[in-house]
Tab-separated table of C-alpha atoms in Angstrom:
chain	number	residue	atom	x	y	z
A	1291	UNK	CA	0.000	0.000	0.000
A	1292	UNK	CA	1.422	3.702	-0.918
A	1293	UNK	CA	1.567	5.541	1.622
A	1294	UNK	CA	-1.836	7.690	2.598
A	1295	UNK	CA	-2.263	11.004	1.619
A	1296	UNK	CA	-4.082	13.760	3.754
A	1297	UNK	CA	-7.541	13.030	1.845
A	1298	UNK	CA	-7.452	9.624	3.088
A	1299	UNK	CA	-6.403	10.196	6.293
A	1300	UNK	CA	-9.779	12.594	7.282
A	1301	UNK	CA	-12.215	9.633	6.219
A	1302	UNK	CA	-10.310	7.182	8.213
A	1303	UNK	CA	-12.748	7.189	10.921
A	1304	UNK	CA	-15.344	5.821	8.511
A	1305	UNK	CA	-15.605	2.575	7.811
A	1306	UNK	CA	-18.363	1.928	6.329
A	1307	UNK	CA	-17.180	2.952	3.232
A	1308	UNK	CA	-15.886	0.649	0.471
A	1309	UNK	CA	-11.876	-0.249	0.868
A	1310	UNK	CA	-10.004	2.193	-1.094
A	1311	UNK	CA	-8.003	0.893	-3.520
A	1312	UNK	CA	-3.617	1.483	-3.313
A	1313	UNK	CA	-2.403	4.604	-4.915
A	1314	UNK	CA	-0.834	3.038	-8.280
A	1315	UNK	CA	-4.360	1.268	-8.649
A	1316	UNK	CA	-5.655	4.767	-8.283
A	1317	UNK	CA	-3.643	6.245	-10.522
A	1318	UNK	CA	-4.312	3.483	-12.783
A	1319	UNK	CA	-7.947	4.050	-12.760
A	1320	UNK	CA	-7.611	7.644	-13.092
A	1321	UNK	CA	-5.598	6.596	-16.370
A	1322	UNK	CA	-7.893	4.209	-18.443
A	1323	UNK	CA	-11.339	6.164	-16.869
A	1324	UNK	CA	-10.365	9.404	-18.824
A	1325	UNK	CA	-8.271	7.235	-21.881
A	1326	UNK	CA	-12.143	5.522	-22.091
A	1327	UNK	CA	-13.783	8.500	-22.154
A	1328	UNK	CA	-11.663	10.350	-24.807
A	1329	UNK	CA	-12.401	7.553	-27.278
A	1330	UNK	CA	-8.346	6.320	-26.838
A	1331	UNK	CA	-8.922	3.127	-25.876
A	1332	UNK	CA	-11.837	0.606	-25.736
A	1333	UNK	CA	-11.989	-1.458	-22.517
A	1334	UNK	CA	-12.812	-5.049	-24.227
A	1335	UNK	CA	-10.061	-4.469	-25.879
A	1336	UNK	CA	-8.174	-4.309	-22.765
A	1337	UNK	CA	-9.965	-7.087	-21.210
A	1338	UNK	CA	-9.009	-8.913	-24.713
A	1339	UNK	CA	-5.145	-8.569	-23.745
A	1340	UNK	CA	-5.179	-8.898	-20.452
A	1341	UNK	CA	-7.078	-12.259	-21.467
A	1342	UNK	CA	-4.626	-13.397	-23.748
A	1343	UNK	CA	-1.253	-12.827	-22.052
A	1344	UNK	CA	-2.793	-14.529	-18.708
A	1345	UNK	CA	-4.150	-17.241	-20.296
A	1346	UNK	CA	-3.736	-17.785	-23.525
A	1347	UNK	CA	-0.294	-17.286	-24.525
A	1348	UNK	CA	3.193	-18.480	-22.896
A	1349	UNK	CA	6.136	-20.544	-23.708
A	1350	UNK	CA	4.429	-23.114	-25.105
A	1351	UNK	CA	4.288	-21.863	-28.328
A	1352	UNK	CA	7.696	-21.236	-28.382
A	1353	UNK	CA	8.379	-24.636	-27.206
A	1354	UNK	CA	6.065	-25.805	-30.491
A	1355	UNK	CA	8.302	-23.323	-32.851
A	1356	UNK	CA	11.379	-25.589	-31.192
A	1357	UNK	CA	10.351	-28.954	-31.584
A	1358	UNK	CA	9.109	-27.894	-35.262
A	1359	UNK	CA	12.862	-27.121	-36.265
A	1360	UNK	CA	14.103	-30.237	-34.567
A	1361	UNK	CA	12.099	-32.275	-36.324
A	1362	UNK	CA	11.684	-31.087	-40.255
A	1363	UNK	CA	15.223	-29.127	-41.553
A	1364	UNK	CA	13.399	-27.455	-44.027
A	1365	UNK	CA	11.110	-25.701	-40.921
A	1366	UNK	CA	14.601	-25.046	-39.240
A	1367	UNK	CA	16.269	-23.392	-42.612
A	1368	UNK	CA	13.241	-20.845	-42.847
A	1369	UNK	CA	13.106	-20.210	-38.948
A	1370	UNK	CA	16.856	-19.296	-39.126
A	1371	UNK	CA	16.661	-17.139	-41.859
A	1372	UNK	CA	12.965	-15.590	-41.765
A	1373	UNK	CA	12.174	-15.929	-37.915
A	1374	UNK	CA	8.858	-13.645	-37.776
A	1375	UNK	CA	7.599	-15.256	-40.784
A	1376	UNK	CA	8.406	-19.062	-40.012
A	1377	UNK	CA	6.975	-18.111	-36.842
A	1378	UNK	CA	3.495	-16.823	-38.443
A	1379	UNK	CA	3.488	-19.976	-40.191
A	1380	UNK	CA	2.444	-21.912	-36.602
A	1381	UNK	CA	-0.194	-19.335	-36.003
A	1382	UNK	CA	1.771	-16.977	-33.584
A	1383	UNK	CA	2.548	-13.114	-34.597
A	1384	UNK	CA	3.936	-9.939	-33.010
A	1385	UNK	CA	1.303	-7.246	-31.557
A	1386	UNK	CA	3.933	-4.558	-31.538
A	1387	UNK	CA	5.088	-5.230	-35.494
A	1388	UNK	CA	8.493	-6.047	-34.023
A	1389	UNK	CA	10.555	-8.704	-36.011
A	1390	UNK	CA	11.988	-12.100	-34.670
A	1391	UNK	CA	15.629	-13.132	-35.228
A	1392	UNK	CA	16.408	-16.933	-34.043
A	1393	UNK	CA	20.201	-18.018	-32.947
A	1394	UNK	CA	20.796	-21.901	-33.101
A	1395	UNK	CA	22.696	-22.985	-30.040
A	1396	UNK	CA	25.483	-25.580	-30.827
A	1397	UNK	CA	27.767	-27.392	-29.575
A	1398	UNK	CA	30.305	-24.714	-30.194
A	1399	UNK	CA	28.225	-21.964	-29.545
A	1400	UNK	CA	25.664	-21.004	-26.797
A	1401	UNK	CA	23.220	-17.726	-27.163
A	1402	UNK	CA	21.990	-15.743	-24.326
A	1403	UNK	CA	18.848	-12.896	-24.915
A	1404	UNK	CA	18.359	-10.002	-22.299
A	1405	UNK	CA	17.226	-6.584	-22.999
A	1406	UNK	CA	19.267	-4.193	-20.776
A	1407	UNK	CA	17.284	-1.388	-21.887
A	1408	UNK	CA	14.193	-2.347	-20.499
A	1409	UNK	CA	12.306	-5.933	-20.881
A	1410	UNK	CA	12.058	-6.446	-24.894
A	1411	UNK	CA	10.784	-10.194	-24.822
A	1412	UNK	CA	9.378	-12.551	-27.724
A	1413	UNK	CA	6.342	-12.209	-26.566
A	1414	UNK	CA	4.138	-14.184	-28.941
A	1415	UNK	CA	6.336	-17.389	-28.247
A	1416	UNK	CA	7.382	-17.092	-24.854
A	1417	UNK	CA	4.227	-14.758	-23.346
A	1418	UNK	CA	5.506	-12.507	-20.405
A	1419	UNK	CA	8.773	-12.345	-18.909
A	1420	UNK	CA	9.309	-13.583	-15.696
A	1421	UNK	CA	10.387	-11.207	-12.646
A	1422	UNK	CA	14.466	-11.966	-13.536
A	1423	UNK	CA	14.364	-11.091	-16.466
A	1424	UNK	CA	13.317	-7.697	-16.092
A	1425	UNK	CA	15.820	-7.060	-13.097
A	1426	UNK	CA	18.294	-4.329	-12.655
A	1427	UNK	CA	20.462	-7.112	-12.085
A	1428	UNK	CA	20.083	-9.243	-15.159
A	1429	UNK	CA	19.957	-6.672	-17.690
A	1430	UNK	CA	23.263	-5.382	-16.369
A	1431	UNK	CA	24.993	-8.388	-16.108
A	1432	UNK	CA	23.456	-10.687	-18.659
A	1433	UNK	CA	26.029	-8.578	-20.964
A	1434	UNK	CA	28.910	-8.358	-18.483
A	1435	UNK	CA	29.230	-11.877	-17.310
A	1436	UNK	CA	26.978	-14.109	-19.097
A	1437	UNK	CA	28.917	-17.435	-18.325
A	1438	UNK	CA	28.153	-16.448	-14.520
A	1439	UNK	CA	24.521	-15.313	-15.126
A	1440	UNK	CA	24.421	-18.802	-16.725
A	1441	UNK	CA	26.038	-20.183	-14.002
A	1442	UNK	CA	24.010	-19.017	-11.175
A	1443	UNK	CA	20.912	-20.730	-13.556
A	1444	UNK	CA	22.588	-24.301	-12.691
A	1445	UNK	CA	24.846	-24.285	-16.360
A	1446	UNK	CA	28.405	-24.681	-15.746
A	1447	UNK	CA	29.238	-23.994	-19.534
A	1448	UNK	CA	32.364	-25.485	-20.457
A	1449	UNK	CA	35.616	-22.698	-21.540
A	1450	UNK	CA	35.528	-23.839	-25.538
A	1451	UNK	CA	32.017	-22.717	-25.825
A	1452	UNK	CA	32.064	-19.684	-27.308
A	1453	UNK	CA	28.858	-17.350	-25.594
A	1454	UNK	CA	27.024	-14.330	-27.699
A	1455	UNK	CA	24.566	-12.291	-26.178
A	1456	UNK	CA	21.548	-10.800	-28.067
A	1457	UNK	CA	20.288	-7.642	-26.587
A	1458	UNK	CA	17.027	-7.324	-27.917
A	1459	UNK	CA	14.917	-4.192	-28.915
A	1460	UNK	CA	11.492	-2.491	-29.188
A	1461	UNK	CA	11.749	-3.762	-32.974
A	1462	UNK	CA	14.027	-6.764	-32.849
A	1463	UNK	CA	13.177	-9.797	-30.556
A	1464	UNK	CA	15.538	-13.042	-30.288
A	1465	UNK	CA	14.371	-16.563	-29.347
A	1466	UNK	CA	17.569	-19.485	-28.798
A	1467	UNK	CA	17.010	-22.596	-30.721
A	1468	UNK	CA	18.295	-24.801	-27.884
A	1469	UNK	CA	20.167	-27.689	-28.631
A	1470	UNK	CA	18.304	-31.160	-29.166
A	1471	UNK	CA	19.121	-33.741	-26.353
A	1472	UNK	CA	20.602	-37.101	-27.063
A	1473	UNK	CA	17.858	-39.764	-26.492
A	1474	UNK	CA	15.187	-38.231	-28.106
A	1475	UNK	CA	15.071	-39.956	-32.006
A	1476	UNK	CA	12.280	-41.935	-31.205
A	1477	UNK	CA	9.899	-38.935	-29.960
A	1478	UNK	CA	7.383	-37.266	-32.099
A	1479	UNK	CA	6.929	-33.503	-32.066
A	1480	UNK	CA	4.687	-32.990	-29.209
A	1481	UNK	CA	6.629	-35.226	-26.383
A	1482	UNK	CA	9.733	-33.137	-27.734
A	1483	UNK	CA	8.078	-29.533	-27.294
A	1484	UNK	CA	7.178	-31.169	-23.718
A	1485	UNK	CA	10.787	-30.981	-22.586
A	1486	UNK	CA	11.160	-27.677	-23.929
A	1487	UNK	CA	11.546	-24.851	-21.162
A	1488	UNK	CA	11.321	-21.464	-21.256
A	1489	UNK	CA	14.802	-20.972	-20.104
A	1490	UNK	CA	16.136	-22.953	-22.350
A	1491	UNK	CA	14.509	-20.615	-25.123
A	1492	UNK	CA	16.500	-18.120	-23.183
A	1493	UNK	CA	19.613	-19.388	-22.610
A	1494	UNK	CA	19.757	-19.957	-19.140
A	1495	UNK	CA	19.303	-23.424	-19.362
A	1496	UNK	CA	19.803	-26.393	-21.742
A	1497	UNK	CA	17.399	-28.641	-22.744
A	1498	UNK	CA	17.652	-31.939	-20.679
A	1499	UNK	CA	17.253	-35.099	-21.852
A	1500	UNK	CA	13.928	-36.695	-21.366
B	13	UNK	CA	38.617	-9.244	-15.213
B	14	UNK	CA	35.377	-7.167	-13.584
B	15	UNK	CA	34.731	-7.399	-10.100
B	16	UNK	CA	31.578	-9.489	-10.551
B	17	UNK	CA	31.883	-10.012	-6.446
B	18	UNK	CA	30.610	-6.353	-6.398
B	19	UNK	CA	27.249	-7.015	-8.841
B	20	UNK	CA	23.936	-7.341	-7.860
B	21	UNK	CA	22.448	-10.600	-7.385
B	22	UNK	CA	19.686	-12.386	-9.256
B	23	UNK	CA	16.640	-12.643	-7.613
B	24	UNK	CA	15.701	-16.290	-6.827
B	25	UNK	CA	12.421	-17.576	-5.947
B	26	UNK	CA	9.382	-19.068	-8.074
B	27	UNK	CA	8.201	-17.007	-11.344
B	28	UNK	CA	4.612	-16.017	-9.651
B	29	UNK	CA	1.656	-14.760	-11.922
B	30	UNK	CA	1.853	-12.809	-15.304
B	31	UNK	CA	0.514	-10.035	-12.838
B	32	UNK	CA	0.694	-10.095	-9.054
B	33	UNK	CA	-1.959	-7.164	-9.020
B	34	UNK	CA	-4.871	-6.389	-11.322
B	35	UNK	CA	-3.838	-3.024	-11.561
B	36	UNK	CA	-0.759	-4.112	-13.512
B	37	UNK	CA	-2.347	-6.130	-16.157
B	38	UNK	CA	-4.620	-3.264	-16.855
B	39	UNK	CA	-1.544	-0.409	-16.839
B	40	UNK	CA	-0.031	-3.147	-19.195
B	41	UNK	CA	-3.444	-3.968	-21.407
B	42	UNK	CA	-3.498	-0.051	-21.707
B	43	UNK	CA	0.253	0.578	-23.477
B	44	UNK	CA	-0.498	-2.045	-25.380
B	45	UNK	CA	-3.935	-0.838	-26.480
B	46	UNK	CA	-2.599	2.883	-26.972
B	47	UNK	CA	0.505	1.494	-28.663
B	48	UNK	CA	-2.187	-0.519	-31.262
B	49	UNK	CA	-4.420	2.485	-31.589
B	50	UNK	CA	-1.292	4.437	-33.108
B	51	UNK	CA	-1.556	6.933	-29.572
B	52	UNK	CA	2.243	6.625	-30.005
B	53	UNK	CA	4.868	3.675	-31.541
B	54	UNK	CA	6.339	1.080	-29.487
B	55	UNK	CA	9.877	2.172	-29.849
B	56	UNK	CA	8.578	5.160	-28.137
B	57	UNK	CA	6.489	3.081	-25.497
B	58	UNK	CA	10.006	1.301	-24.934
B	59	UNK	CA	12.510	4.447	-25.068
B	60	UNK	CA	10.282	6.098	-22.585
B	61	UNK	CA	10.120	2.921	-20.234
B	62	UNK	CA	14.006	2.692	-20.640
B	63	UNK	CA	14.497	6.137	-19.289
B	64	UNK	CA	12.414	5.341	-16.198
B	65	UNK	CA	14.204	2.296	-15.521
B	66	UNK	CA	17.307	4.106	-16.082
B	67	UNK	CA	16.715	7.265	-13.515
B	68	UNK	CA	15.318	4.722	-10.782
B	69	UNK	CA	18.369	2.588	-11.379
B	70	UNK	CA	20.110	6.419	-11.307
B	71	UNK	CA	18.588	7.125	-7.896
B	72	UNK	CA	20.007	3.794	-6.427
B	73	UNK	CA	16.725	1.677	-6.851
B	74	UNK	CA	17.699	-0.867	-8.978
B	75	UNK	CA	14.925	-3.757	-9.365
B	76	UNK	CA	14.821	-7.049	-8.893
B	77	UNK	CA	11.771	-6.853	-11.460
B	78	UNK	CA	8.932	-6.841	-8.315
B	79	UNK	CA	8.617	-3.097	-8.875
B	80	UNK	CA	8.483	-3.302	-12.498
B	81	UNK	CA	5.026	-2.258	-12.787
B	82	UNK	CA	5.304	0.461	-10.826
B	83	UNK	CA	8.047	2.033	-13.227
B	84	UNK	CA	5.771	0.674	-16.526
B	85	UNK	CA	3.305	2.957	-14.711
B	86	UNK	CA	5.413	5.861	-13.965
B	87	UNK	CA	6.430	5.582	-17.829
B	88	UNK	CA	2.658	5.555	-19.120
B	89	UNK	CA	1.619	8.489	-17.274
B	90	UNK	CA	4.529	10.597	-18.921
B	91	UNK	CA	3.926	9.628	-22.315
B	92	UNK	CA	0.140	9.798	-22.718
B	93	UNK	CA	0.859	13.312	-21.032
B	94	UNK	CA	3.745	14.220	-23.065
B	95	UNK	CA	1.871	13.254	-25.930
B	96	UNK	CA	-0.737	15.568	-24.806
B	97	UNK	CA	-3.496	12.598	-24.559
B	98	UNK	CA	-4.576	13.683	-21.399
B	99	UNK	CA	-3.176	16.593	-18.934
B	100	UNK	CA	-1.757	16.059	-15.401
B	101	UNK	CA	-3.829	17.892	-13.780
B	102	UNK	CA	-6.399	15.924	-15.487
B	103	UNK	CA	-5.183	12.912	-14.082
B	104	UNK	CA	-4.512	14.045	-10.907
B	105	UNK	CA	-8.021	15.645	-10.173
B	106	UNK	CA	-9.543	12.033	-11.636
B	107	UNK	CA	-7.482	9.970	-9.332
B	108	UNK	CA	-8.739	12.193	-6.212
B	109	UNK	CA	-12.597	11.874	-7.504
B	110	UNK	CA	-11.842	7.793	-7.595
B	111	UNK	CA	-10.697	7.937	-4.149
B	112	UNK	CA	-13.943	10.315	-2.741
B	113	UNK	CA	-15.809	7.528	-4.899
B	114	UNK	CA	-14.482	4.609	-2.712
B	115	UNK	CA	-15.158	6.722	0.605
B	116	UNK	CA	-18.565	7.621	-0.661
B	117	UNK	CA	-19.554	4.602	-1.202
B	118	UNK	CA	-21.072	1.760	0.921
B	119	UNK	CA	-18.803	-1.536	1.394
B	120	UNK	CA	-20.180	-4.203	-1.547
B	121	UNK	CA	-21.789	-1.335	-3.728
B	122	UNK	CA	-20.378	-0.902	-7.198
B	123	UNK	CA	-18.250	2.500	-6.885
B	124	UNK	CA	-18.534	4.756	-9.568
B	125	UNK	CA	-17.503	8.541	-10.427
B	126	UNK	CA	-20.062	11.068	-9.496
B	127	UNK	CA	-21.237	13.690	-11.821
B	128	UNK	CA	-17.368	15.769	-12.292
């Protein structure tokens, strides 16, 4: 809770009022109430994408795009070279118009995305960010240190594995191909997107082996 | 070789909700829905957000991404008024009529804005 302001304060011997609401709710309210009025913004709309990034959308489809590429080349060749397109083709597409760009983790090469600007995140593939990724912390040293950000995720990456960080944009948003576990021949594309993890489509984590 | 002993840590602990509060899915439905409209671009949703995260980080509040909201709302409130959308004192009176609202009105009731 913000802290009260006078107003408050004076109708605190009341209770029989409704509970007031926190101050960024307030100011929140203040926001869309007038942005409704002016014509700016139509609340089902809201209620439309508040709707879809709770429910509807999250790394699963991202985890779909990944098991796709690992299991038909020609998939993989267009999703490296026309991301936002190859992406489209499974259904899932940008709100914000920005474009996708997909790095292929190998075993020579492991890819890392942050945005140290703010919190630039493939959102139509992976839905919302989670809390670390939109740290102070992360965003800083994601760049700095990446083989210890990866670290402190549980991946001890070995010294000839050469790391690259993407820092993504407000236009350009990165998704890691993760590598495709030993073990896994016999599995069909659905029980492979099932061991797919959002990290992993980060780069904080590998994919383990079912 | 940085001093990496001297960065700030990660925060640990279990992902949570998409949103821990309504209020920040509808500050975020509302970018997004001004952002759509054409009110302004994304790159300029995201340049403004930027420089909020960058003068809290500035004034020795770096996040650990709980607060997040809080500067996504800081960041809306200067555009849409930058952009002329809707004045502060606008928003300012509005957010004081809410509050009378909820004081005016008895627990359970809908609350809604009185004539303004």
């Amino acid at each position: 809770m913000a802290p009260h302001d006078p107003h408050t304060h004076a109708h605190d011997h009341d209770h029989e009022h409704s509970d007031v609401p926190s101050d960024l709710a307030l100011r929140v309210k203040a926001l869309e109430s007038l942005l409704v009025e002016k014509g700016l913004v139509d609340p089902a709309a809201m209620d439309e994408v508040i709707d879809y990034f709770e429910r509807r959308v999250g790394p699963r489809n991202g985890a779909r795009v990944v098991a796709r590429a690992w299991s038909d080349p020609t998939y993989k060749a267009r999703l490296l070279s026309d991301a936002t397109s190859a992406i489209a083709e499974l259904g899932y597409s940008g709100r914000q118009g920005e474009h996708m760009v997909v790095v292929e983790n190998t075993a020579a090469m492991h890819n890392l995305i942050v945005c140290t600007l703010c919190s630039c995140y493939p959102w139509p593939v992976l839905g919302l960010p989670p809390a670390w990724y939109k740290s102070a912390a992360y965003r800083s040293r994601a760049v700095i240190d990446p083989r210890g950000v990866i670290a402190e995720f549980g991946l001890a990456l070995p010294e000839n594995i050469e790391v690259r960080v993407w820092d993504s944009t407000a236009e350009l948003r990165y998704l890691v191909l993760p590598e495709r576990p030993a073990g896994t021949a016999s599995l069909n594309e659905e029980q492979l997107a099932d061991l797919v993890t959002r990290d992993a489509m980060i780069g904080t984590a590998r994919v383990a082996a079912p | 070789m940085a001093d990496f002993a001297a960065l700030p840590g990660l925060p640990a602990g279990p992902d949570g909700p998409v949103f821990a509060e309504p209020w920040q899915a509808q500050a975020f439905a509302l970018a997004v829905r001004l952002s759509a409209e054409g009110a302004f671009t994304w790159p300029e949703w995201a340049a403004t957000l930027a420089d909020v995260l960058k003068q809290a980080e500035a004034r020795d509040e770096p996040d650990d991404g709980s607060h997040y909201y809080e500067h996504w709302l800081v960041a809306l409130e200067r555009l849409v008024t930058a952009k002329g959308l809707v004045a502060p004192a606008e928003l300012h009176a509005r957010k004081h009529a809410w509050e009378a609202a909820y004081h005016a009105t008895p627990h359970g009731q809908p609350v809604e804005l009185g004539p303004t």
